[in-house]
PDB file of C-alpha atoms in Angstrom:
ATOM      1  CA  UNK A  26      87.348 109.890  90.302  1.00 62.00           C
ATOM      2  CA  UNK A  27      90.903 110.208  89.034  1.00 71.00           C
ATOM      3  CA  UNK A  28      93.503 108.184  90.923  1.00 78.00           C
ATOM      4  CA  UNK A  29      95.828 110.375  92.958  1.00 88.00           C
ATOM      5  CA  UNK A  30      99.528 110.470  92.194  1.00 92.00           C
ATOM      6  CA  UNK A  31     101.343 108.370  94.772  1.00 96.00           C
ATOM      7  CA  UNK A  32     104.614 106.553  95.035  1.00 96.00           C
ATOM      8  CA  UNK A  33     105.629 103.473  96.944  1.00 97.00           C
ATOM      9  CA  UNK A  34     108.935 103.707  98.725  1.00 95.00           C
ATOM     10  CA  UNK A  35     111.028 101.779 101.226  1.00 93.00           C
ATOM     11  CA  UNK A  36     110.511 102.342 104.938  1.00 94.00           C
ATOM     12  CA  UNK A  37     112.888 104.909 106.397  1.00 93.00           C
ATOM     13  CA  UNK A  38     113.779 105.578 110.056  1.00 93.00           C
ATOM     14  CA  UNK A  39     111.579 108.684 109.866  1.00 94.00           C
ATOM     15  CA  UNK A  40     108.560 106.381 109.364  1.00 93.00           C
ATOM     16  CA  UNK A  41     108.823 104.948 112.886  1.00 91.00           C
ATOM     17  CA  UNK A  42     105.861 106.978 114.204  1.00 92.00           C
ATOM     18  CA  UNK A  43     103.634 105.927 111.290  1.00 91.00           C
ATOM     19  CA  UNK A  44     104.605 102.287 111.668  1.00 90.00           C
ATOM     20  CA  UNK A  45     104.059 102.484 115.439  1.00 88.00           C
ATOM     21  CA  UNK A  46     100.594 103.997 114.952  1.00 88.00           C
ATOM     22  CA  UNK A  47      99.530 101.359 112.415  1.00 87.00           C
ATOM     23  CA  UNK A  48     100.981  98.310 114.176  1.00 85.00           C
ATOM     24  CA  UNK A  49      99.470  99.314 117.528  1.00 83.00           C
ATOM     25  CA  UNK A  50      96.001 100.166 116.199  1.00 81.00           C
ATOM     26  CA  UNK A  51      93.814  97.549 117.854  1.00 75.00           C
ATOM     27  CA  UNK A  52      91.063  98.104 115.258  1.00 76.00           C
ATOM     28  CA  UNK A  53      93.378  96.474 112.712  1.00 75.00           C
ATOM     29  CA  UNK A  54      94.323  93.453 114.810  1.00 68.00           C
ATOM     30  CA  UNK A  55      91.177  91.534 113.883  1.00 66.00           C
ATOM     31  CA  UNK A  56      91.869  91.749 110.146  1.00 65.00           C
ATOM     32  CA  UNK A  57      95.361  90.317 110.230  1.00 62.00           C
ATOM     33  CA  UNK A  58      97.709  88.018 112.070  1.00 63.00           C
ATOM     34  CA  UNK A  59      98.976  90.591 114.591  1.00 63.00           C
ATOM     35  CA  UNK A  60      97.323  90.808 117.971  1.00 65.00           C
ATOM     36  CA  UNK A  61      99.978  92.251 120.233  1.00 72.00           C
ATOM     37  CA  UNK A  62     101.405  95.757 120.535  1.00 78.00           C
ATOM     38  CA  UNK A  63     104.884  96.440 119.202  1.00 82.00           C
ATOM     39  CA  UNK A  64     107.389  98.598 121.058  1.00 86.00           C
ATOM     40  CA  UNK A  65     109.183 101.467 119.376  1.00 86.00           C
ATOM     41  CA  UNK A  66     112.414  99.544 119.957  1.00 85.00           C
ATOM     42  CA  UNK A  67     111.115  96.459 118.118  1.00 86.00           C
ATOM     43  CA  UNK A  68     109.854  98.543 115.196  1.00 86.00           C
ATOM     44  CA  UNK A  69     113.083 100.564 115.090  1.00 84.00           C
ATOM     45  CA  UNK A  70     115.014  97.280 114.966  1.00 88.00           C
ATOM     46  CA  UNK A  71     112.744  96.011 112.164  1.00 85.00           C
ATOM     47  CA  UNK A  72     113.386  99.152 110.108  1.00 85.00           C
ATOM     48  CA  UNK A  73     117.133  98.928 110.744  1.00 87.00           C
ATOM     49  CA  UNK A  74     117.500  95.232 109.909  1.00 87.00           C
ATOM     50  CA  UNK A  75     115.045  94.786 107.044  1.00 85.00           C
ATOM     51  CA  UNK A  76     116.906  94.211 103.810  1.00 83.00           C
ATOM     52  CA  UNK A  77     114.014  95.534 101.679  1.00 80.00           C
ATOM     53  CA  UNK A  78     114.619  92.462  99.542  1.00 87.00           C
ATOM     54  CA  UNK A  79     111.536  90.291  99.097  1.00 91.00           C
ATOM     55  CA  UNK A  80     113.703  87.298  98.216  1.00 89.00           C
ATOM     56  CA  UNK A  81     115.715  87.561 101.441  1.00 90.00           C
ATOM     57  CA  UNK A  82     112.934  88.626 103.821  1.00 89.00           C
ATOM     58  CA  UNK A  83     110.029  86.787 102.116  1.00 92.00           C
ATOM     59  CA  UNK A  84     108.111  90.046 102.438  1.00 93.00           C
ATOM     60  CA  UNK A  85     108.373  93.700 101.506  1.00 94.00           C
ATOM     61  CA  UNK A  86     106.671  96.641 103.193  1.00 94.00           C
ATOM     62  CA  UNK A  87     106.332  99.922 101.340  1.00 96.00           C
ATOM     63  CA  UNK A  88     105.204 103.367 102.449  1.00 97.00           C
ATOM     64  CA  UNK A  89     102.419 104.966 100.422  1.00 98.00           C
ATOM     65  CA  UNK A  90     103.408 108.565  99.835  1.00 97.00           C
ATOM     66  CA  UNK A  91     101.495 111.400  98.130  1.00 95.00           C
ATOM     67  CA  UNK A  92     103.065 113.649  95.526  1.00 93.00           C
ATOM     68  CA  UNK A  93     103.414 116.225  98.332  1.00 94.00           C
ATOM     69  CA  UNK A  94     105.530 113.787 100.351  1.00 94.00           C
ATOM     70  CA  UNK A  95     102.859 112.895 102.920  1.00 95.00           C
ATOM     71  CA  UNK A  96     102.990 109.322 104.201  1.00 96.00           C
ATOM     72  CA  UNK A  97      99.412 108.060 104.120  1.00 96.00           C
ATOM     73  CA  UNK A  98      99.779 104.326 104.766  1.00 97.00           C
ATOM     74  CA  UNK A  99     101.607 101.081 104.195  1.00 96.00           C
ATOM     75  CA  UNK A 100     101.186  98.299 101.666  1.00 96.00           C
ATOM     76  CA  UNK A 101     102.995  95.034 101.707  1.00 94.00           C
ATOM     77  CA  UNK A 102     103.572  91.722 100.071  1.00 96.00           C
ATOM     78  CA  UNK A 103     103.885  88.933 102.650  1.00 95.00           C
ATOM     79  CA  UNK A 104     103.932  85.145 102.606  1.00 95.00           C
ATOM     80  CA  UNK A 105     106.012  85.423  99.457  1.00 96.00           C
ATOM     81  CA  UNK A 106     106.376  82.043  97.760  1.00 96.00           C
ATOM     82  CA  UNK A 107     108.958  82.218  94.962  1.00 95.00           C
ATOM     83  CA  UNK A 108     108.391  78.624  93.905  1.00 95.00           C
ATOM     84  CA  UNK A 109     104.713  79.182  93.178  1.00 97.00           C
ATOM     85  CA  UNK A 110     105.203  82.853  92.239  1.00 97.00           C
ATOM     86  CA  UNK A 111     102.618  84.322  94.594  1.00 97.00           C
ATOM     87  CA  UNK A 112     102.332  86.602  97.605  1.00 97.00           C
ATOM     88  CA  UNK A 113      99.635  87.919  99.908  1.00 97.00           C
ATOM     89  CA  UNK A 114      98.804  91.605  99.478  1.00 97.00           C
ATOM     90  CA  UNK A 115      98.002  93.816 102.432  1.00 95.00           C
ATOM     91  CA  UNK A 116      97.292  97.505 102.778  1.00 96.00           C
ATOM     92  CA  UNK A 117      96.491 100.046 105.476  1.00 95.00           C
ATOM     93  CA  UNK A 118      95.670 103.661 104.757  1.00 96.00           C
ATOM     94  CA  UNK A 119      95.429 105.949 107.757  1.00 94.00           C
ATOM     95  CA  UNK A 120      91.825 106.795 108.598  1.00 93.00           C
ATOM     96  CA  UNK A 121      92.270 110.499 107.858  1.00 93.00           C
ATOM     97  CA  UNK A 122      93.375 109.697 104.270  1.00 94.00           C
ATOM     98  CA  UNK A 123      90.754 107.106 103.353  1.00 93.00           C
ATOM     99  CA  UNK A 124      88.245 107.417 100.489  1.00 93.00           C
ATOM    100  CA  UNK A 125      90.612 109.511  98.368  1.00 94.00           C
ATOM    101  CA  UNK A 126      91.842 106.763  96.037  1.00 94.00           C
ATOM    102  CA  UNK A 127      95.244 106.235  97.679  1.00 96.00           C
ATOM    103  CA  UNK A 128      94.636 102.547  98.443  1.00 96.00           C
ATOM    104  CA  UNK A 129      93.500 101.686  94.923  1.00 95.00           C
ATOM    105  CA  UNK A 130      96.447 103.528  93.386  1.00 96.00           C
ATOM    106  CA  UNK A 131      98.841 101.783  95.779  1.00 97.00           C
ATOM    107  CA  UNK A 132      97.431  98.328  95.037  1.00 96.00           C
ATOM    108  CA  UNK A 133      97.835  98.972  91.317  1.00 96.00           C
ATOM    109  CA  UNK A 134     101.452 100.070  91.729  1.00 96.00           C
ATOM    110  CA  UNK A 135     102.132  97.101  93.996  1.00 96.00           C
ATOM    111  CA  UNK A 136     100.667  94.727  91.389  1.00 97.00           C
ATOM    112  CA  UNK A 137     102.860  96.327  88.714  1.00 96.00           C
ATOM    113  CA  UNK A 138     105.910  95.892  90.966  1.00 96.00           C
ATOM    114  CA  UNK A 139     104.952  92.271  91.700  1.00 97.00           C
ATOM    115  CA  UNK A 140     104.702  91.491  87.989  1.00 96.00           C
ATOM    116  CA  UNK A 141     107.579  93.497  86.516  1.00 96.00           C
ATOM    117  CA  UNK A 142     110.182  93.279  89.297  1.00 94.00           C
ATOM    118  CA  UNK A 143     109.380  90.166  91.333  1.00 95.00           C
ATOM    119  CA  UNK A 144     107.840  88.258  88.383  1.00 96.00           C
ATOM    120  CA  UNK A 145     104.883  86.962  90.387  1.00 97.00           C
ATOM    121  CA  UNK A 146     102.036  85.088  88.770  1.00 98.00           C
ATOM    122  CA  UNK A 147      99.404  86.000  91.348  1.00 97.00           C
ATOM    123  CA  UNK A 148      98.535  88.078  94.365  1.00 98.00           C
ATOM    124  CA  UNK A 149      95.949  87.093  96.922  1.00 97.00           C
ATOM    125  CA  UNK A 150      94.224  88.736  99.854  1.00 97.00           C
ATOM    126  CA  UNK A 151      92.248  87.400 102.785  1.00 95.00           C
ATOM    127  CA  UNK A 152      89.437  89.835 103.603  1.00 94.00           C
ATOM    128  CA  UNK A 153      86.812  89.504 106.347  1.00 92.00           C
ATOM    129  CA  UNK A 154      83.433  88.972 104.703  1.00 94.00           C
ATOM    130  CA  UNK A 155      81.921  91.860 106.672  1.00 92.00           C
ATOM    131  CA  UNK A 156      84.646  94.344 105.617  1.00 92.00           C
ATOM    132  CA  UNK A 157      82.753  95.850 102.688  1.00 94.00           C
ATOM    133  CA  UNK A 158      85.222  98.708 102.191  1.00 93.00           C
ATOM    134  CA  UNK A 159      88.162  96.306 101.791  1.00 94.00           C
ATOM    135  CA  UNK A 160      86.181  93.916  99.596  1.00 96.00           C
ATOM    136  CA  UNK A 161      85.225  96.788  97.282  1.00 96.00           C
ATOM    137  CA  UNK A 162      88.811  98.056  97.227  1.00 96.00           C
ATOM    138  CA  UNK A 163      90.262  94.703  96.186  1.00 97.00           C
ATOM    139  CA  UNK A 164      87.516  94.200  93.566  1.00 96.00           C
ATOM    140  CA  UNK A 165      88.315  97.629  92.067  1.00 94.00           C
ATOM    141  CA  UNK A 166      91.981  96.623  92.002  1.00 95.00           C
ATOM    142  CA  UNK A 167      91.208  93.552  89.896  1.00 95.00           C
ATOM    143  CA  UNK A 168      90.976  90.885  92.594  1.00 97.00           C
ATOM    144  CA  UNK A 169      88.236  88.275  92.174  1.00 97.00           C
ATOM    145  CA  UNK A 170      86.372  86.378  94.861  1.00 92.00           C
ATOM    146  CA  UNK A 171      87.503  82.766  94.863  1.00 87.00           C
ATOM    147  CA  UNK A 172      86.129  81.185  98.031  1.00 95.00           C
ATOM    148  CA  UNK A 173      85.129  81.767 101.627  1.00 97.00           C
ATOM    149  CA  UNK A 174      87.317  80.366 104.359  1.00 96.00           C
ATOM    150  CA  UNK A 175      85.097  79.495 107.285  1.00 97.00           C
ATOM    151  CA  UNK A 176      85.958  80.657 110.808  1.00 95.00           C
ATOM    152  CA  UNK A 177      89.377  81.902 109.664  1.00 91.00           C
ATOM    153  CA  UNK A 178      89.881  84.877 112.007  1.00 86.00           C
ATOM    154  CA  UNK A 179      89.398  84.806 115.765  1.00 84.00           C
ATOM    155  CA  UNK A 180      89.057  88.047 117.749  1.00 78.00           C
ATOM    156  CA  UNK A 181      89.128  86.466 121.199  1.00 79.00           C
ATOM    157  CA  UNK A 182      85.358  86.107 121.308  1.00 86.00           C
ATOM    158  CA  UNK A 183      84.162  84.759 118.002  1.00 88.00           C
ATOM    159  CA  UNK A 184      85.337  83.491 114.640  1.00 91.00           C
ATOM    160  CA  UNK A 185      84.860  85.342 111.374  1.00 89.00           C
ATOM    161  CA  UNK A 186      84.819  84.108 107.808  1.00 94.00           C
ATOM    162  CA  UNK A 187      87.181  85.572 105.235  1.00 94.00           C
ATOM    163  CA  UNK A 188      87.002  85.824 101.497  1.00 96.00           C
ATOM    164  CA  UNK A 189      89.985  84.572  99.548  1.00 97.00           C
ATOM    165  CA  UNK A 190      90.503  86.986  96.668  1.00 97.00           C
ATOM    166  CA  UNK A 191      93.014  86.542  93.844  1.00 97.00           C
ATOM    167  CA  UNK A 192      94.453  88.608  91.071  1.00 97.00           C
ATOM    168  CA  UNK A 193      96.408  86.920  88.314  1.00 97.00           C
ATOM    169  CA  UNK A 194      99.111  89.165  86.896  1.00 96.00           C
TER     170      UNK A 194
END
C-alpha cells in the first residue's frame, strides 16, 4: 500500500475539538501517562500558551492532516532530552481514520523532523506488549524492540508490561 500524502502542522485554536476528543478518550488512558479528563478551558489554554518550540516546552505536538485538509490525529515528541539527543514518540490516529497508512506516514515525517530540525540521535516508544497494532506500526516505522519493562502501566486494576522500542536516526 502506498503511503498517503499527509502533513504535520502546529496545533491551531480550531483543533480544540479534536484535542478534546483525543485527550478525553478513556480507551487511550491505559497506554499513556494521562488518566484524567481535560476541560475545554485547560486545552484551550494549552493551545494558546504552547510555544511550539521543543527546546522551550520539552515537547512538541503536531496535527496529522491529509492532503484534503482533514485532521486525522496527533503525533508528538515528549520527554525531550537535548543533552542525550532523544525524545519519546507518541501518536494517536482517530479510530475512523485507522488502517489507511496515516500513522506510518506521520511517524516517518516526525522522524525526519527529529533528525533534520531537532538533530536528535534517537526516538523511543513505550508500547503495551498486548497492543499488536501499535507494535506493528512502530516496527514498520523502523523502531526495534529493545526490552520489556515489567509492570510499567497500571490501569487501576492490574499492571501491564510495555515494550521499549527505539529508532536510531
